[in-house]
Structures are given as structure tokens and as C-alpha cells.
Amino acid sequence: EQAEQNADGSWTTPTPMTGLPTIDATTSLPTRNFLAAAVVGTHVHLVYIGSTGQIMHTSERADGTWTSPDQVAPGSTYRHDKFASVSAASFGGLLQIAVVDQAHGTVLHTVRHADGTWASWGNVLTQTGKPRYWGLPIRVAMAGFGTSLQMVVLTNGQVAQYHAVRHADGSWSRWGDINAQVDFN
């Protein structure tokens, strides 16, 4: 179902999302953020961790119906992995997806091109370097902001949070330790 927030802060009554295919999302993996949404242009995109652990995608068409779910980056090296967390953002007019791949202890990123094809999953750590106290990533969140994509990863049993930036040219900053800058205690 969907609802909209009014200008006064109140919400409309939730209504069914017409034509949205049944989402066969995971219920067995130890994850809380198994569904993410982003608006790219005028279309809503949903990505989710499917019942077999792969990342799936559907988007709303102009007539309000939804595309059949398809696997994100199905031809890439990581296509058979099971993911623990997913995030979506709009940046540079494209859909950006990030996932936590706990089997490999890393964070992966891909982009959906304007023609509907996917870039292969890229290992973010190969671009950003691995922080000293990295540990095991648990959650990932992203937001497009101005000319950059901001990414935050929660690691080490919720002890450490790291931040990196993907610039408009596709390059990444190194991870910054959020705890070293902001006292979360």
C-alpha cells in the first residue's frame, strides 16, 4: 500500500499500489532493511531482497502499472550471493543500488542505466580502501545529494559507522569514521 504526506504533516489513507506484482521478499534472513525505494525522474523504483537472497527490482510505469520483477545485475560475479541489506538512491538521473554482501564481508554497488541495463556489481572497498576497524558490514544506506552519492555503512555489530562519497565522475572518497567525528555514546 501507499500513502502520501500532506503539506500539513498529516497522511492520506493507505491505498493498494495498483498493478504491483507480489513481492516475494525474504523472511528468513536476519535483516531489517530488505526493501528500498527511490524516485528516478518520474518513476518509482523498488528493490528488495528476494526469498532466495538475490536483489530484485520493479518499477512503476507511466500508466501506474508495475514491471515484472527482475534480478539486479544478473550477469555479474555476485549474482548468486545472498545479501543482508539493500539501499536505493537516485543520483545523476540513474538508479543506484548498494547491498551488504556478508559472505564476502563487503559492500557492493551497481547502477541501472537509462536503457534499463545494469552495470556489474562493483566492490566498494576496492574503490575506497578498507578502514582499519572495518569488521563485518551489517547495513547500508545511501542518498543522492547535489553532485554526489552519500553512503553510510554500519559495521561491527553496530559499533562503527563509516561514510563514503561517490562523486559525479564515478570516483569514491575513502571511508570516514563517523564515530571519530561525532560522539554517538
PDB file of C-alpha atoms in Angstrom:
ATOM      1  CA  GLU A   1       0.000   0.000   0.000  1.00  0.00           C
ATOM      2  CA  GLN A   2       0.998   3.603  -0.439  1.00  0.00           C
ATOM      3  CA  ALA A   3       0.190   6.842   1.352  1.00  0.00           C
ATOM      4  CA  GLU A   4       1.279  10.422   0.818  1.00  0.00           C
ATOM      5  CA  GLN A   5       2.224  13.026   3.372  1.00  0.00           C
ATOM      6  CA  ASN A   6       0.246  16.255   3.061  1.00  0.00           C
ATOM      7  CA  ALA A   7       1.803  19.724   3.409  1.00  0.00           C
ATOM      8  CA  ASP A   8       0.369  19.992   6.943  1.00  0.00           C
ATOM      9  CA  GLY A   9       2.174  16.807   8.015  1.00  0.00           C
ATOM     10  CA  SER A  10      -0.886  14.541   8.013  1.00  0.00           C
ATOM     11  CA  TRP A  11      -1.044  11.393   5.862  1.00  0.00           C
ATOM     12  CA  THR A  12      -3.560  10.162   3.304  1.00  0.00           C
ATOM     13  CA  THR A  13      -5.289   6.829   3.872  1.00  0.00           C
ATOM     14  CA  PRO A  14      -3.132   3.970   2.532  1.00  0.00           C
ATOM     15  CA  THR A  15      -4.359   2.563  -0.791  1.00  0.00           C
ATOM     16  CA  PRO A  16      -3.267  -0.502  -2.775  1.00  0.00           C
ATOM     17  CA  MET A  17      -0.498   0.057  -5.315  1.00  0.00           C
ATOM     18  CA  THR A  18      -2.387  -0.856  -8.478  1.00  0.00           C
ATOM     19  CA  GLY A  19      -0.698  -3.475 -10.613  1.00  0.00           C
ATOM     20  CA  LEU A  20       2.260  -4.022  -8.251  1.00  0.00           C
ATOM     21  CA  PRO A  21       3.350  -7.649  -8.613  1.00  0.00           C
ATOM     22  CA  THR A  22       3.530  -9.766  -5.498  1.00  0.00           C
ATOM     23  CA  ILE A  23       6.903  -9.201  -3.912  1.00  0.00           C
ATOM     24  CA  ASP A  24       8.385 -12.487  -2.765  1.00  0.00           C
ATOM     25  CA  ALA A  25      10.725 -10.918  -0.224  1.00  0.00           C
ATOM     26  CA  THR A  26      12.886 -12.760   2.238  1.00  0.00           C
ATOM     27  CA  THR A  27      11.592 -13.570   5.687  1.00  0.00           C
ATOM     28  CA  SER A  28      14.365 -15.923   6.732  1.00  0.00           C
ATOM     29  CA  LEU A  29      17.477 -13.768   6.540  1.00  0.00           C
ATOM     30  CA  PRO A  30      18.447 -11.751   9.638  1.00  0.00           C
ATOM     31  CA  THR A  31      17.820  -8.371   8.069  1.00  0.00           C
ATOM     32  CA  ARG A  32      15.609  -5.375   8.692  1.00  0.00           C
ATOM     33  CA  ASN A  33      16.032  -3.309   5.547  1.00  0.00           C
ATOM     34  CA  PHE A  34      15.070  -5.759   2.823  1.00  0.00           C
ATOM     35  CA  LEU A  35      13.110  -3.220   0.750  1.00  0.00           C
ATOM     36  CA  ALA A  36      14.185   0.166  -0.608  1.00  0.00           C
ATOM     37  CA  ALA A  37      12.619   2.704  -2.959  1.00  0.00           C
ATOM     38  CA  ALA A  38      13.877   5.630  -4.999  1.00  0.00           C
ATOM     39  CA  VAL A  39      12.303   8.034  -7.465  1.00  0.00           C
ATOM     40  CA  VAL A  40      14.315   8.444 -10.667  1.00  0.00           C
ATOM     41  CA  GLY A  41      12.848  11.077 -12.959  1.00  0.00           C
ATOM     42  CA  THR A  42       9.099  10.467 -12.633  1.00  0.00           C
ATOM     43  CA  HIS A  43       9.243   6.731 -11.878  1.00  0.00           C
ATOM     44  CA  VAL A  44       9.240   4.929  -8.543  1.00  0.00           C
ATOM     45  CA  HIS A  45      11.709   2.024  -8.360  1.00  0.00           C
ATOM     46  CA  LEU A  46      11.506  -0.699  -5.712  1.00  0.00           C
ATOM     47  CA  VAL A  47      14.406  -3.027  -4.938  1.00  0.00           C
ATOM     48  CA  TYR A  48      14.215  -5.826  -2.436  1.00  0.00           C
ATOM     49  CA  ILE A  49      15.941  -8.935  -1.188  1.00  0.00           C
ATOM     50  CA  GLY A  50      14.026 -11.817  -2.771  1.00  0.00           C
ATOM     51  CA  SER A  51      13.160 -15.037  -0.985  1.00  0.00           C
ATOM     52  CA  THR A  52      16.327 -16.670  -2.336  1.00  0.00           C
ATOM     53  CA  GLY A  53      18.555 -13.791  -1.178  1.00  0.00           C
ATOM     54  CA  GLN A  54      19.152 -12.080  -4.538  1.00  0.00           C
ATOM     55  CA  ILE A  55      18.337  -8.434  -5.196  1.00  0.00           C
ATOM     56  CA  MET A  56      15.187  -7.910  -7.250  1.00  0.00           C
ATOM     57  CA  HIS A  57      13.803  -4.781  -8.966  1.00  0.00           C
ATOM     58  CA  THR A  58      10.455  -3.485 -10.217  1.00  0.00           C
ATOM     59  CA  SER A  59       9.401  -0.013 -11.332  1.00  0.00           C
ATOM     60  CA  GLU A  60       6.185   1.882 -11.840  1.00  0.00           C
ATOM     61  CA  ARG A  61       5.221   2.666 -15.442  1.00  0.00           C
ATOM     62  CA  ALA A  62       3.636   5.954 -16.515  1.00  0.00           C
ATOM     63  CA  ASP A  63       0.174   4.305 -16.538  1.00  0.00           C
ATOM     64  CA  GLY A  64       0.524   3.236 -12.890  1.00  0.00           C
ATOM     65  CA  THR A  65       1.210  -0.440 -13.564  1.00  0.00           C
ATOM     66  CA  TRP A  66       4.437  -2.132 -12.491  1.00  0.00           C
ATOM     67  CA  THR A  67       7.084  -4.044 -14.406  1.00  0.00           C
ATOM     68  CA  SER A  68       7.638  -7.726 -13.672  1.00  0.00           C
ATOM     69  CA  PRO A  69      10.368  -8.177 -11.052  1.00  0.00           C
ATOM     70  CA  ASP A  70      13.833  -8.831 -12.470  1.00  0.00           C
ATOM     71  CA  GLN A  71      17.162  -9.608 -10.817  1.00  0.00           C
ATOM     72  CA  VAL A  72      19.535  -6.684 -10.331  1.00  0.00           C
ATOM     73  CA  ALA A  73      22.839  -7.108 -12.237  1.00  0.00           C
ATOM     74  CA  PRO A  74      22.081 -10.740 -13.164  1.00  0.00           C
ATOM     75  CA  GLY A  75      25.241 -11.255 -15.236  1.00  0.00           C
ATOM     76  CA  SER A  76      27.744 -10.214 -12.587  1.00  0.00           C
ATOM     77  CA  THR A  77      30.095 -12.221 -10.403  1.00  0.00           C
ATOM     78  CA  TYR A  78      27.950 -11.740  -7.299  1.00  0.00           C
ATOM     79  CA  ARG A  79      24.614 -12.768  -8.884  1.00  0.00           C
ATOM     80  CA  HIS A  80      24.254 -15.911  -6.731  1.00  0.00           C
ATOM     81  CA  ASP A  81      25.215 -14.308  -3.411  1.00  0.00           C
ATOM     82  CA  LYS A  82      22.734 -13.772  -0.606  1.00  0.00           C
ATOM     83  CA  PHE A  83      22.547 -10.205   0.602  1.00  0.00           C
ATOM     84  CA  ALA A  84      21.791  -8.857   4.073  1.00  0.00           C
ATOM     85  CA  SER A  85      20.872  -5.225   3.378  1.00  0.00           C
ATOM     86  CA  VAL A  86      19.809  -3.121   0.388  1.00  0.00           C
ATOM     87  CA  SER A  87      19.610   0.609  -0.274  1.00  0.00           C
ATOM     88  CA  ALA A  88      18.486   2.626  -3.295  1.00  0.00           C
ATOM     89  CA  ALA A  89      19.011   6.237  -4.316  1.00  0.00           C
ATOM     90  CA  SER A  90      18.630   8.494  -7.310  1.00  0.00           C
ATOM     91  CA  PHE A  91      21.851  10.142  -8.388  1.00  0.00           C
ATOM     92  CA  GLY A  92      22.895  11.546 -11.750  1.00  0.00           C
ATOM     93  CA  GLY A  93      19.461  10.699 -13.167  1.00  0.00           C
ATOM     94  CA  LEU A  94      20.109   6.982 -12.569  1.00  0.00           C
ATOM     95  CA  LEU A  95      19.041   4.376 -10.035  1.00  0.00           C
ATOM     96  CA  GLN A  96      21.923   3.497  -7.703  1.00  0.00           C
ATOM     97  CA  ILE A  97      21.799   0.296  -5.622  1.00  0.00           C
ATOM     98  CA  ALA A  98      24.075  -0.732  -2.748  1.00  0.00           C
ATOM     99  CA  VAL A  99      24.000  -4.016  -0.830  1.00  0.00           C
ATOM    100  CA  VAL A 100      25.804  -5.662   2.047  1.00  0.00           C
ATOM    101  CA  ASP A 101      27.331  -8.971   0.991  1.00  0.00           C
ATOM    102  CA  GLN A 102      28.150 -10.571   4.346  1.00  0.00           C
ATOM    103  CA  ALA A 103      29.505 -13.742   2.721  1.00  0.00           C
ATOM    104  CA  HIS A 104      32.373 -11.650   1.361  1.00  0.00           C
ATOM    105  CA  GLY A 105      32.382  -9.034   4.156  1.00  0.00           C
ATOM    106  CA  THR A 106      31.899  -6.182   1.739  1.00  0.00           C
ATOM    107  CA  VAL A 107      29.555  -3.601   0.240  1.00  0.00           C
ATOM    108  CA  LEU A 108      28.631  -3.774  -3.449  1.00  0.00           C
ATOM    109  CA  HIS A 109      27.263  -1.048  -5.734  1.00  0.00           C
ATOM    110  CA  THR A 110      25.580  -1.045  -9.143  1.00  0.00           C
ATOM    111  CA  VAL A 111      23.798   1.419 -11.423  1.00  0.00           C
ATOM    112  CA  ARG A 112      20.736   0.946 -13.626  1.00  0.00           C
ATOM    113  CA  HIS A 113      21.431   2.668 -16.936  1.00  0.00           C
ATOM    114  CA  ALA A 114      18.798   4.758 -18.737  1.00  0.00           C
ATOM    115  CA  ASP A 115      18.208   1.892 -21.195  1.00  0.00           C
ATOM    116  CA  GLY A 116      17.281  -0.476 -18.322  1.00  0.00           C
ATOM    117  CA  THR A 117      20.519  -2.474 -18.283  1.00  0.00           C
ATOM    118  CA  TRP A 118      22.591  -2.910 -15.134  1.00  0.00           C
ATOM    119  CA  ALA A 119      26.276  -2.289 -14.544  1.00  0.00           C
ATOM    120  CA  SER A 120      28.023  -5.247 -12.933  1.00  0.00           C
ATOM    121  CA  TRP A 121      28.272  -5.196  -9.151  1.00  0.00           C
ATOM    122  CA  GLY A 122      31.368  -3.298  -8.062  1.00  0.00           C
ATOM    123  CA  ASN A 123      33.084  -3.904  -4.745  1.00  0.00           C
ATOM    124  CA  VAL A 124      33.063  -0.525  -2.989  1.00  0.00           C
ATOM    125  CA  LEU A 125      36.075  -1.461  -0.824  1.00  0.00           C
ATOM    126  CA  THR A 126      38.267  -1.788  -3.905  1.00  0.00           C
ATOM    127  CA  GLN A 127      37.492   1.878  -4.638  1.00  0.00           C
ATOM    128  CA  THR A 128      37.522   3.291  -1.094  1.00  0.00           C
ATOM    129  CA  GLY A 129      40.059   1.143   0.736  1.00  0.00           C
ATOM    130  CA  LYS A 130      39.208  -0.859   3.822  1.00  0.00           C
ATOM    131  CA  PRO A 131      39.154   1.070   7.125  1.00  0.00           C
ATOM    132  CA  ARG A 132      41.322  -0.183   9.965  1.00  0.00           C
ATOM    133  CA  TYR A 133      38.422  -1.372  12.135  1.00  0.00           C
ATOM    134  CA  TRP A 134      36.073  -2.425   9.333  1.00  0.00           C
ATOM    135  CA  GLY A 135      34.798  -5.727  10.737  1.00  0.00           C
ATOM    136  CA  LEU A 136      31.640  -7.139   9.177  1.00  0.00           C
ATOM    137  CA  PRO A 137      29.208  -4.783   7.397  1.00  0.00           C
ATOM    138  CA  ILE A 138      25.610  -5.107   8.551  1.00  0.00           C
ATOM    139  CA  ARG A 139      23.571  -2.283   6.969  1.00  0.00           C
ATOM    140  CA  VAL A 140      23.973   0.203   4.137  1.00  0.00           C
ATOM    141  CA  ALA A 141      22.135   3.467   3.404  1.00  0.00           C
ATOM    142  CA  MET A 142      22.523   5.952   0.537  1.00  0.00           C
ATOM    143  CA  ALA A 143      21.220   9.314  -0.605  1.00  0.00           C
ATOM    144  CA  GLY A 144      21.878  11.403  -3.688  1.00  0.00           C
ATOM    145  CA  PHE A 145      22.887  14.903  -2.616  1.00  0.00           C
ATOM    146  CA  GLY A 146      23.846  17.600  -5.094  1.00  0.00           C
ATOM    147  CA  THR A 147      26.684  16.280  -7.233  1.00  0.00           C
ATOM    148  CA  SER A 148      27.463  13.257  -5.059  1.00  0.00           C
ATOM    149  CA  LEU A 149      26.108   9.991  -3.744  1.00  0.00           C
ATOM    150  CA  GLN A 150      26.478   9.676   0.025  1.00  0.00           C
ATOM    151  CA  MET A 151      26.854   6.177   1.525  1.00  0.00           C
ATOM    152  CA  VAL A 152      26.864   5.105   5.167  1.00  0.00           C
ATOM    153  CA  VAL A 153      27.683   1.580   6.354  1.00  0.00           C
ATOM    154  CA  LEU A 154      27.079   0.155   9.816  1.00  0.00           C
ATOM    155  CA  THR A 155      29.649  -2.471  10.858  1.00  0.00           C
ATOM    156  CA  ASN A 156      30.995  -4.421  13.829  1.00  0.00           C
ATOM    157  CA  GLY A 157      27.719  -5.325  15.494  1.00  0.00           C
ATOM    158  CA  GLN A 158      26.575  -1.703  15.339  1.00  0.00           C
ATOM    159  CA  VAL A 159      29.785  -0.374  16.891  1.00  0.00           C
ATOM    160  CA  ALA A 160      31.203   1.516  13.887  1.00  0.00           C
ATOM    161  CA  GLN A 161      29.635   3.684  11.185  1.00  0.00           C
ATOM    162  CA  TYR A 162      31.540   4.730   8.092  1.00  0.00           C
ATOM    163  CA  HIS A 163      30.790   7.293   5.381  1.00  0.00           C
ATOM    164  CA  ALA A 164      31.995   7.485   1.772  1.00  0.00           C
ATOM    165  CA  VAL A 165      31.109   9.658  -1.200  1.00  0.00           C
ATOM    166  CA  ARG A 166      30.744   8.642  -4.848  1.00  0.00           C
ATOM    167  CA  HIS A 167      31.471  11.678  -7.000  1.00  0.00           C
ATOM    168  CA  ALA A 168      29.825  12.577 -10.309  1.00  0.00           C
ATOM    169  CA  ASP A 169      32.848  11.193 -12.215  1.00  0.00           C
ATOM    170  CA  GLY A 170      32.354   7.750 -10.584  1.00  0.00           C
ATOM    171  CA  SER A 171      35.316   8.000  -8.212  1.00  0.00           C
ATOM    172  CA  TRP A 172      34.929   7.317  -4.490  1.00  0.00           C
ATOM    173  CA  SER A 173      36.303   9.049  -1.407  1.00  0.00           C
ATOM    174  CA  ARG A 174      37.980   6.980   1.294  1.00  0.00           C
ATOM    175  CA  TRP A 175      35.799   5.836   4.202  1.00  0.00           C
ATOM    176  CA  GLY A 176      35.452   8.318   7.029  1.00  0.00           C
ATOM    177  CA  ASP A 177      34.872   7.042  10.568  1.00  0.00           C
ATOM    178  CA  ILE A 178      31.695   8.774  11.724  1.00  0.00           C
ATOM    179  CA  ASN A 179      32.257   7.757  15.362  1.00  0.00           C
ATOM    180  CA  ALA A 180      35.611   9.554  15.365  1.00  0.00           C
ATOM    181  CA  GLN A 181      33.831  12.785  14.387  1.00  0.00           C
ATOM    182  CA  VAL A 182      30.504  12.500  16.214  1.00  0.00           C
ATOM    183  CA  ASP A 183      30.068  11.034  19.687  1.00  0.00           C
ATOM    184  CA  PHE A 184      27.172   8.562  19.395  1.00  0.00           C
ATOM    185  CA  ASN A 185      27.628   7.428  23.005  1.00  0.00           C
TER     186      ASN A 185
END
